[in-house]
Short mmCIF file of C-alpha atoms and ligand atoms in Angstrom, two decimals:
data_model
loop_
_atom_site.label_atom_id
_atom_site.label_comp_id
_atom_site.label_asym_id
_atom_site.label_seq_id
_atom_site.Cartn_x
_atom_site.Cartn_y
_atom_site.Cartn_z
CA MET A 1 5.15 5.70 28.10
CA PRO A 2 3.45 2.30 27.57
CA SER A 3 2.21 0.40 30.60
CA TRP A 4 0.74 -3.07 31.04
CA SER A 5 -2.52 -1.75 32.44
CA ASN A 6 -3.57 -0.24 29.08
CA VAL A 7 -1.32 -2.05 26.62
CA ARG A 8 -4.21 -3.00 24.32
CA ALA A 9 -5.08 0.65 23.78
CA ASP A 10 -1.65 1.16 22.21
CA PHE A 11 -2.56 -1.14 19.28
CA PRO A 12 -5.31 0.50 17.17
CA ALA A 13 -6.00 -2.57 15.00
CA LEU A 14 -7.17 -4.56 18.04
CA ASN A 15 -10.08 -2.22 18.57
CA GLN A 16 -12.47 -3.68 16.00
CA ASN A 17 -15.15 -6.28 15.53
CA VAL A 18 -14.86 -9.15 13.05
CA GLY A 19 -18.20 -10.55 11.86
CA GLY A 20 -19.89 -8.69 14.71
CA LYS A 21 -17.58 -10.15 17.39
CA PRO A 22 -14.65 -8.43 19.12
CA LEU A 23 -11.40 -9.35 17.39
CA VAL A 24 -9.31 -11.92 19.28
CA TYR A 25 -6.01 -11.75 17.42
CA LEU A 26 -4.04 -14.96 18.00
CA ASP A 27 -1.89 -15.04 14.85
CA ASN A 28 1.10 -13.22 16.28
CA ALA A 29 3.71 -15.77 15.19
CA ALA A 30 2.78 -14.88 11.60
CA THR A 31 2.85 -11.14 12.34
CA THR A 32 2.01 -9.02 15.37
CA GLN A 33 -0.04 -5.83 15.42
CA ARG A 34 1.81 -2.47 15.56
CA PRO A 35 1.63 -0.01 18.46
CA GLN A 36 0.68 3.61 17.75
CA ALA A 37 4.28 4.64 18.51
CA VAL A 38 5.50 2.65 15.47
CA ILE A 39 2.73 3.99 13.21
CA ASP A 40 3.60 7.53 14.41
CA ALA A 41 7.31 7.02 13.64
CA LEU A 42 6.45 6.06 10.04
CA ASP A 43 4.06 8.98 9.69
CA ARG A 44 6.60 11.44 11.15
CA PHE A 45 9.36 10.31 8.82
CA TYR A 46 7.27 10.65 5.65
CA ARG A 47 5.78 14.00 6.75
CA HIS A 48 8.99 15.70 7.89
CA ASP A 49 12.27 13.94 7.15
CA ASN A 50 11.73 11.96 3.97
CA ALA A 51 14.91 11.87 1.84
CA ASN A 52 17.45 9.32 0.70
CA VAL A 53 20.30 8.43 3.07
CA HIS A 54 24.11 8.52 2.80
CA ARG A 55 23.92 10.43 -0.50
CA GLY A 56 22.77 13.99 0.07
CA LEU A 57 24.23 17.02 1.78
CA HIS A 58 20.93 18.83 2.27
CA ALA A 59 19.10 19.11 5.58
CA LEU A 60 16.47 16.43 4.97
CA SER A 61 18.99 13.88 3.74
CA MET A 62 21.18 14.51 6.76
CA ARG A 63 18.19 14.14 9.11
CA ALA A 64 17.13 10.94 7.35
CA THR A 65 20.69 9.56 7.53
CA ASP A 66 20.95 10.39 11.24
CA ALA A 67 17.61 8.74 11.96
CA TYR A 68 18.46 5.64 9.87
CA GLU A 69 21.88 5.18 11.49
CA GLY A 70 20.30 5.96 14.88
CA ALA A 71 17.90 3.07 14.29
CA ARG A 72 20.85 0.77 13.56
CA ALA A 73 22.46 1.79 16.86
CA ARG A 74 19.11 1.26 18.62
CA VAL A 75 18.74 -2.26 17.22
CA ALA A 76 22.38 -3.03 18.14
CA LYS A 77 21.65 -1.95 21.71
CA PHE A 78 18.44 -4.00 21.76
CA LEU A 79 20.46 -7.13 20.91
CA ASN A 80 23.55 -6.06 22.90
CA ALA A 81 25.76 -6.22 19.80
CA ALA A 82 29.28 -4.85 20.27
CA ALA A 83 28.79 -2.10 17.66
CA PRO A 84 26.09 -0.72 15.30
CA GLU A 85 28.21 -1.98 12.36
CA GLU A 86 27.30 -5.52 13.43
CA ILE A 87 23.69 -4.92 12.31
CA VAL A 88 22.84 -5.22 8.61
CA PHE A 89 19.29 -4.13 7.77
CA THR A 90 17.45 -6.62 5.56
CA ARG A 91 13.83 -7.35 4.65
CA GLY A 92 13.64 -9.83 7.52
CA THR A 93 14.71 -13.24 8.75
CA THR A 94 14.44 -14.91 5.34
CA GLU A 95 16.64 -12.36 3.62
CA SER A 96 19.17 -12.38 6.48
CA ILE A 97 19.61 -16.15 6.23
CA ASN A 98 19.88 -15.92 2.44
CA LEU A 99 22.58 -13.28 2.90
CA VAL A 100 24.72 -15.64 5.01
CA ALA A 101 23.99 -18.58 2.71
CA GLY A 102 24.71 -16.54 -0.43
CA SER A 103 27.84 -14.84 0.87
CA TRP A 104 29.56 -16.67 3.74
CA ALA A 105 28.57 -20.19 2.68
CA THR A 106 29.42 -19.67 -1.00
CA ALA A 107 32.84 -18.25 -0.09
CA ASN A 108 33.74 -20.78 2.60
CA LEU A 109 32.15 -24.18 1.93
CA ARG A 110 33.74 -26.96 -0.16
CA PRO A 111 32.80 -30.53 -1.14
CA GLY A 112 33.21 -32.70 1.97
CA ASP A 113 32.00 -29.94 4.32
CA ALA A 114 28.68 -30.28 6.13
CA ILE A 115 25.93 -27.84 7.12
CA LEU A 116 24.09 -28.90 10.27
CA LEU A 117 20.41 -27.99 10.73
CA THR A 118 17.61 -29.36 12.90
CA GLU A 119 14.42 -31.13 11.85
CA ALA A 120 12.37 -28.22 13.22
CA GLU A 121 13.57 -25.57 10.78
CA HIS A 122 11.24 -23.19 9.01
CA HIS A 123 11.67 -23.38 5.21
CA SER A 124 13.50 -20.03 5.48
CA ASN A 125 16.23 -21.77 7.45
CA LEU A 126 16.29 -24.85 5.24
CA VAL A 127 15.89 -23.93 1.57
CA PRO A 128 18.73 -21.32 1.52
CA TRP A 129 21.07 -24.04 2.87
CA GLN A 130 19.84 -26.54 0.28
CA LEU A 131 20.75 -23.98 -2.41
CA ALA A 132 24.13 -23.30 -0.76
CA ALA A 133 24.84 -27.05 -0.53
CA LYS A 134 24.08 -27.45 -4.26
CA ARG A 135 26.37 -24.53 -5.13
CA THR A 136 29.31 -25.64 -2.98
CA GLY A 137 29.09 -29.45 -2.87
CA ALA A 138 28.58 -29.43 0.92
CA SER A 139 26.10 -31.89 2.47
CA LEU A 140 23.19 -31.32 4.87
CA ARG A 141 22.74 -33.03 8.24
CA PHE A 142 19.76 -32.79 10.60
CA VAL A 143 19.52 -32.98 14.39
CA PRO A 144 16.36 -35.03 15.14
CA VAL A 145 13.54 -33.66 17.27
CA LEU A 146 12.10 -36.05 19.84
CA GLY A 147 8.37 -36.90 19.62
CA ASP A 148 5.55 -34.39 19.97
CA GLU A 149 7.44 -32.52 22.72
CA GLY A 150 9.82 -31.42 20.00
CA ARG A 151 12.99 -31.12 22.05
CA LEU A 152 16.27 -31.60 20.21
CA ASP A 153 18.05 -34.94 20.53
CA LEU A 154 21.21 -33.55 22.10
CA ALA A 155 22.96 -36.94 22.13
CA ALA A 156 22.44 -37.18 18.36
CA LEU A 157 23.67 -33.60 18.03
CA ASP A 158 26.96 -34.54 19.67
CA ARG A 159 27.37 -37.42 17.19
CA LEU A 160 26.49 -35.23 14.18
CA LEU A 161 28.66 -32.26 15.14
CA THR A 162 31.91 -33.55 13.72
CA LYS A 163 34.81 -31.51 12.35
CA GLU A 164 33.28 -31.64 8.84
CA VAL A 165 30.50 -29.36 10.07
CA LYS A 166 31.39 -25.79 9.13
CA LEU A 167 28.07 -24.16 9.93
CA PHE A 168 25.26 -24.96 12.39
CA ALA A 169 21.99 -23.10 11.74
CA PHE A 170 19.07 -23.63 14.09
CA THR A 171 15.87 -21.98 15.19
CA HIS A 172 15.85 -20.40 18.64
CA VAL A 173 12.08 -20.94 18.98
CA SER A 174 10.13 -23.35 16.78
CA ASN A 175 7.19 -21.63 15.06
CA THR A 176 5.29 -24.93 14.94
CA LEU A 177 6.14 -26.59 18.25
CA GLY A 178 6.75 -23.63 20.54
CA THR A 179 9.91 -25.35 21.80
CA ILE A 180 12.65 -23.02 23.02
CA ASN A 181 16.06 -24.41 22.05
CA PRO A 182 19.05 -23.92 24.38
CA ALA A 183 20.67 -21.44 21.98
CA ALA A 184 23.75 -20.54 24.06
CA GLU A 185 24.56 -24.24 24.59
CA LEU A 186 24.13 -24.99 20.87
CA CYS A 187 26.38 -22.05 19.87
CA ALA A 188 29.05 -23.25 22.34
CA LYS A 189 28.91 -26.76 20.86
CA ALA A 190 29.34 -25.33 17.35
CA ARG A 191 32.28 -23.19 18.46
CA LYS A 192 33.98 -26.25 19.96
CA VAL A 193 34.28 -27.89 16.52
CA GLY A 194 35.12 -24.61 14.79
CA ALA A 195 31.70 -24.26 13.13
CA ILE A 196 29.92 -20.94 12.56
CA SER A 197 26.55 -20.62 14.35
CA VAL A 198 23.49 -19.04 12.74
CA VAL A 199 20.47 -18.45 15.00
CA ASP A 200 17.04 -18.05 13.42
CA ALA A 201 15.51 -15.67 15.95
CA ALA A 202 12.31 -14.88 14.01
CA GLN A 203 10.17 -16.13 16.90
CA SER A 204 12.38 -15.06 19.80
CA VAL A 205 13.50 -11.46 19.21
CA GLY A 206 11.04 -9.21 21.02
CA HIS A 207 9.62 -12.17 22.94
CA LEU A 208 12.57 -13.45 24.99
CA PRO A 209 15.27 -11.15 26.37
CA LEU A 210 18.07 -11.69 23.88
CA ASP A 211 21.76 -10.80 24.10
CA VAL A 212 23.89 -11.87 21.14
CA ARG A 213 27.12 -11.71 23.14
CA ALA A 214 25.70 -13.86 25.95
CA LEU A 215 24.41 -16.32 23.31
CA GLY A 216 27.86 -16.43 21.71
CA CYS A 217 26.37 -16.69 18.20
CA ASP A 218 28.18 -15.71 15.01
CA PHE A 219 25.04 -14.66 13.12
CA LEU A 220 21.46 -14.03 14.22
CA ALA A 221 18.56 -13.35 11.86
CA PHE A 222 15.32 -11.60 12.82
CA SER A 223 12.23 -9.82 11.45
CA GLY A 224 10.70 -6.54 12.63
CA HIS A 225 7.09 -7.49 11.99
CA LYS A 226 6.94 -10.31 14.54
CA ARG A 227 7.62 -7.90 17.43
CA GLY A 228 5.59 -4.76 16.76
CA GLY A 229 7.78 -3.33 13.97
CA PRO A 230 6.83 -2.82 10.32
CA THR A 231 6.87 -5.47 7.60
CA GLY A 232 9.72 -5.43 5.09
CA ILE A 233 12.41 -4.69 7.69
CA GLY A 234 14.56 -6.89 9.89
CA GLY A 235 18.19 -7.56 10.30
CA LEU A 236 21.20 -9.74 10.45
CA TYR A 237 23.49 -9.53 13.43
CA GLY A 238 26.97 -10.76 12.53
CA ARG A 239 30.30 -10.62 14.30
CA ARG A 240 32.13 -7.71 12.72
CA GLU A 241 35.21 -9.61 11.52
CA LEU A 242 32.96 -12.12 9.76
CA LEU A 243 30.79 -9.46 8.09
CA ASP A 244 33.86 -7.50 6.97
CA ALA A 245 35.49 -10.62 5.49
CA MET A 246 32.37 -11.67 3.55
CA PRO A 247 31.99 -10.80 -0.13
CA PRO A 248 28.92 -8.76 -1.07
CA TRP A 249 25.88 -10.84 -1.96
CA GLN A 250 24.27 -8.06 -4.01
CA GLY A 251 25.92 -5.24 -5.97
CA GLY A 252 24.74 -1.68 -6.49
CA GLY A 253 24.84 1.83 -5.11
CA GLY A 254 25.87 2.55 -1.56
CA MET A 255 28.09 -0.50 -1.02
CA ILE A 256 31.21 0.55 -2.98
CA ASN A 257 34.36 2.59 -2.30
CA HIS A 258 35.57 2.69 -5.89
CA VAL A 259 34.13 1.46 -9.19
CA ASP A 260 35.97 0.94 -12.47
CA TRP A 261 34.84 -0.68 -15.73
CA GLN A 262 36.06 -4.15 -14.81
CA GLU A 263 36.49 -4.14 -11.02
CA SER A 264 35.10 -2.49 -7.90
CA ARG A 265 36.13 -2.23 -4.27
CA TRP A 266 33.66 -2.56 -1.40
CA LYS A 267 32.94 -0.57 1.72
CA PRO A 268 33.19 -2.41 5.01
CA SER A 269 30.07 -3.78 6.71
CA PRO A 270 27.26 -2.87 7.09
CA GLU A 271 27.17 -0.77 3.87
CA ARG A 272 28.82 -3.60 1.93
CA HIS A 273 25.75 -5.77 2.50
CA GLU A 274 23.11 -3.06 1.91
CA ALA A 275 23.19 -2.36 -1.83
CA GLY A 276 20.66 0.17 -3.15
CA THR A 277 18.34 2.53 -1.31
CA PRO A 278 17.50 0.85 1.97
CA ASN A 279 14.10 0.62 3.64
CA ILE A 280 14.67 3.87 5.53
CA ALA A 281 11.27 4.59 7.06
CA ASP A 282 10.69 1.04 8.28
CA ALA A 283 14.17 0.84 9.84
CA ILE A 284 13.43 4.02 11.78
CA ALA A 285 10.06 2.64 12.89
CA LEU A 286 11.82 -0.59 13.94
CA GLY A 287 13.90 1.58 16.28
CA ALA A 288 10.63 2.93 17.70
CA ALA A 289 9.44 -0.66 18.26
CA CYS A 290 12.62 -1.34 20.27
CA ASP A 291 11.83 1.69 22.47
CA TYR A 292 8.28 0.49 22.94
CA LEU A 293 9.25 -3.05 23.96
CA ASP A 294 12.02 -1.89 26.28
CA ALA A 295 9.59 0.48 28.01
CA LEU A 296 7.23 -2.48 28.61
CA GLY A 297 10.16 -4.55 29.90
CA ARG A 298 11.46 -7.61 28.08
CA ASP A 299 11.53 -9.88 31.14
CA LYS A 300 7.89 -8.98 31.70
CA ILE A 301 7.04 -9.67 28.04
CA ALA A 302 8.66 -13.11 28.28
CA ALA A 303 6.83 -13.91 31.54
CA HIS A 304 3.49 -12.76 30.04
CA ASP A 305 4.04 -14.85 26.87
CA ARG A 306 4.97 -17.94 28.87
CA GLU A 307 2.02 -17.60 31.27
CA LEU A 308 -0.49 -17.33 28.41
CA ALA A 309 1.04 -20.21 26.46
CA GLU A 310 1.03 -22.51 29.50
CA LEU A 311 -2.52 -21.48 30.37
CA ALA A 312 -3.65 -22.16 26.79
CA TYR A 313 -1.84 -25.53 26.73
CA GLU A 314 -3.55 -26.57 29.99
CA ARG A 315 -7.00 -25.27 28.97
CA LEU A 316 -6.93 -26.84 25.48
CA SER A 317 -5.61 -30.17 26.82
CA ARG A 318 -9.13 -30.67 28.25
CA LEU A 319 -10.66 -30.77 24.73
CA PRO A 320 -11.50 -34.36 23.69
CA GLY A 321 -9.21 -35.83 21.04
CA ILE A 322 -6.78 -32.91 20.91
CA ARG A 323 -3.12 -33.59 20.08
CA LEU A 324 -0.95 -30.81 21.49
CA LEU A 325 2.56 -30.29 20.16
CA GLY A 326 5.59 -28.99 22.00
CA PRO A 327 6.43 -29.12 25.71
CA ALA A 328 3.74 -28.51 28.36
CA ARG A 329 5.94 -26.10 30.30
CA GLY A 330 8.75 -23.69 29.49
CA ARG A 331 7.26 -23.11 26.05
CA SER A 332 7.26 -20.01 23.90
CA SER A 333 4.25 -17.86 23.14
CA LEU A 334 2.28 -20.28 20.99
CA VAL A 335 0.19 -23.43 21.14
CA SER A 336 -0.05 -25.74 18.14
CA PHE A 337 -2.57 -28.59 17.99
CA ALA A 338 -4.37 -31.07 15.77
CA PHE A 339 -7.53 -33.18 15.74
CA SER A 340 -7.44 -36.38 13.69
CA ASP A 341 -11.04 -35.82 12.46
CA ILE A 342 -11.08 -32.07 11.68
CA HIS A 343 -8.84 -30.27 9.19
CA ALA A 344 -6.88 -27.27 10.50
CA HIS A 345 -8.29 -25.04 7.74
CA ASP A 346 -11.86 -25.85 8.87
CA ILE A 347 -10.96 -24.89 12.44
CA VAL A 348 -9.44 -21.58 11.35
CA THR A 349 -12.45 -20.78 9.14
CA PHE A 350 -14.98 -21.57 11.88
CA ALA A 351 -12.97 -19.76 14.59
CA ASP A 352 -13.00 -16.68 12.36
CA GLU A 353 -16.82 -16.64 12.72
CA ASP A 354 -16.21 -16.14 16.46
CA GLY A 355 -13.77 -13.27 15.81
CA VAL A 356 -10.76 -15.48 16.62
CA ALA A 357 -7.77 -15.16 14.23
CA LEU A 358 -5.68 -18.37 14.14
CA ARG A 359 -3.32 -19.93 11.62
CA GLY A 360 -3.72 -23.41 10.14
CA GLY A 361 -1.46 -25.40 7.86
CA HIS A 362 2.12 -26.63 7.68
CA HIS A 363 3.55 -23.29 8.90
CA CYS A 364 6.45 -23.62 6.41
CA ASN A 365 7.64 -26.79 8.17
CA GLN A 366 6.67 -29.47 5.63
CA PRO A 367 9.39 -32.04 6.45
CA LEU A 368 8.66 -31.72 10.20
CA MET A 369 4.94 -32.19 9.55
CA ARG A 370 5.65 -35.37 7.59
CA LYS A 371 7.83 -36.67 10.43
CA LEU A 372 4.98 -36.00 12.89
CA GLY A 373 2.51 -37.75 10.55
CA LEU A 374 0.47 -34.56 10.12
CA THR A 375 -0.57 -32.45 7.15
CA GLY A 376 -0.88 -29.39 9.34
CA THR A 377 -1.77 -27.99 12.73
CA THR A 378 -3.87 -25.15 14.07
CA ARG A 379 -1.81 -22.55 15.90
CA ALA A 380 -2.74 -19.88 18.43
CA SER A 381 0.09 -17.46 19.14
CA PHE A 382 0.20 -14.67 21.68
CA TYR A 383 1.79 -11.31 22.29
CA VAL A 384 1.81 -8.53 24.85
CA TYR A 385 -1.83 -7.49 24.37
CA ASN A 386 -3.44 -10.93 24.64
CA THR A 387 -5.32 -11.92 27.80
CA ALA A 388 -6.41 -14.99 29.74
CA GLN A 389 -9.98 -14.08 28.85
CA GLU A 390 -9.14 -14.39 25.14
CA ILE A 391 -7.93 -17.93 25.78
CA GLU A 392 -11.39 -18.66 27.20
CA VAL A 393 -12.94 -17.25 23.99
CA LEU A 394 -10.60 -19.51 21.97
CA ALA A 395 -11.53 -22.57 24.05
CA ALA A 396 -15.28 -21.82 23.75
CA SER A 397 -14.90 -21.41 19.99
CA LEU A 398 -13.07 -24.74 19.69
CA GLU A 399 -15.77 -26.44 21.80
CA ARG A 400 -18.42 -25.09 19.41
CA ILE A 401 -16.42 -26.36 16.41
CA LEU A 402 -16.04 -29.83 17.96
CA ARG A 403 -19.79 -30.01 18.60
CA PHE A 404 -20.48 -29.03 14.98
CA PHE A 405 -18.16 -31.65 13.46
CA ARG A 406 -18.86 -34.57 15.81
N1 LIG B 501 7.05 -17.70 10.22
C1 LIG B 501 4.74 -18.15 10.71
O1 LIG B 501 3.54 -17.92 10.63
P1 LIG B 501 10.03 -13.79 7.57
O2 LIG B 501 8.92 -14.25 6.71
O3 LIG B 501 11.31 -13.61 6.80
O4 LIG B 501 9.67 -12.60 8.42
O5 LIG B 501 10.26 -14.96 8.64
C2 LIG B 501 10.53 -16.26 8.21
C3 LIG B 501 10.61 -17.20 9.38
C4 LIG B 501 11.80 -17.78 9.70
N2 LIG B 501 11.95 -18.58 10.77
C5 LIG B 501 10.92 -18.85 11.59
C6 LIG B 501 11.14 -19.72 12.79
C7 LIG B 501 9.66 -18.30 11.32
O6 LIG B 501 8.65 -18.58 12.13
C8 LIG B 501 9.49 -17.48 10.18
C9 LIG B 501 8.15 -16.94 9.79
C10 LIG B 501 5.70 -17.26 9.98
O7 LIG B 501 5.18 -19.05 11.42
C11 LIG B 501 5.36 -17.21 8.52
S1 LIG B 501 5.47 -18.77 7.73
#
């Protein structure tokens, strides 16, 4: 049973030195570390239960199928979906958004329709819609973000959300600004004009308590690896009637009821959208990550994240010449900043000498960076195992870097 008092001990990769210094891992928005419970779930599956799912009648295949479908039910419970069938396993957020863009958007959008996005979207929630717009003749609209605080311009949103808008896709938490968008309010606004809502929850699932029915979203995309789960697994939550009405976006084994030479008929969701052998072991380990996070307590995780991010924002604001992005308070678990005289890649390289792992660059938000007049930022992002003391190590490292460059 995990507990906050020894949470770091649950994550083996944290227990190492980098360049002779204890590792301070602050690149959690890119990917978190995995707890032993997740590593054990992978190991157990491959040692004891490894077989393909939904196809075999032998003992191992039945055990693998039960564990895989059990993981789907576990993820559904984690998100408070109405049924396990509302969860489609995918490679992650990017693939989930591409699934909706490739299937729902292709089937439903026409010339004259509009797709509404925000200016703070990750490329994974922008490029698939650009492709869908090209295919269907729909246009793209963008809700502006206001200044460095990065909050959405809700007055502009009300003007942009006209009846032509058939789909509103937005990020719950910005991976560059740390802004938390009012997701339930945005979904309600979309519903009012009859638009489908798609929430990019890459940076919120496993950080904020999240309930898809309370949010009132139609689709929600997430990744396992940003919340203690394995890479290569994530999911798409979709309302069941939408998923069942959508055409398949990929064809292959496992998703059909009947195949003939010229035509085939599809299974209902979720199988319809999971062609081919799925990522069985990682889905099962994702279920183990849900158990781990629930045992820690999701309200407590959110409070811990927020406390560290606000502490970091306050501590770093004392560094001369720093430009901090995103709101000072009520922010998500990351702090993003820039210095006009030092490139983000130099900061990340020098911080690495102090054992501090950061990320520098455009964070897959190129248009937003251009709007902010930046080429990139440096980002420190936190998770359950990070501490206030590590923020002091980060601040000391940045002070050393400033002294070196100035
Ligand atoms: N952001 C970051 O360092 P995937 O790669 O499919 O797991 O997640 C894509 C994605 C989508 N939306 C948001 C808001 C994201 O932050 C990400 C991933 C990483 O910020 C890698 S660029």
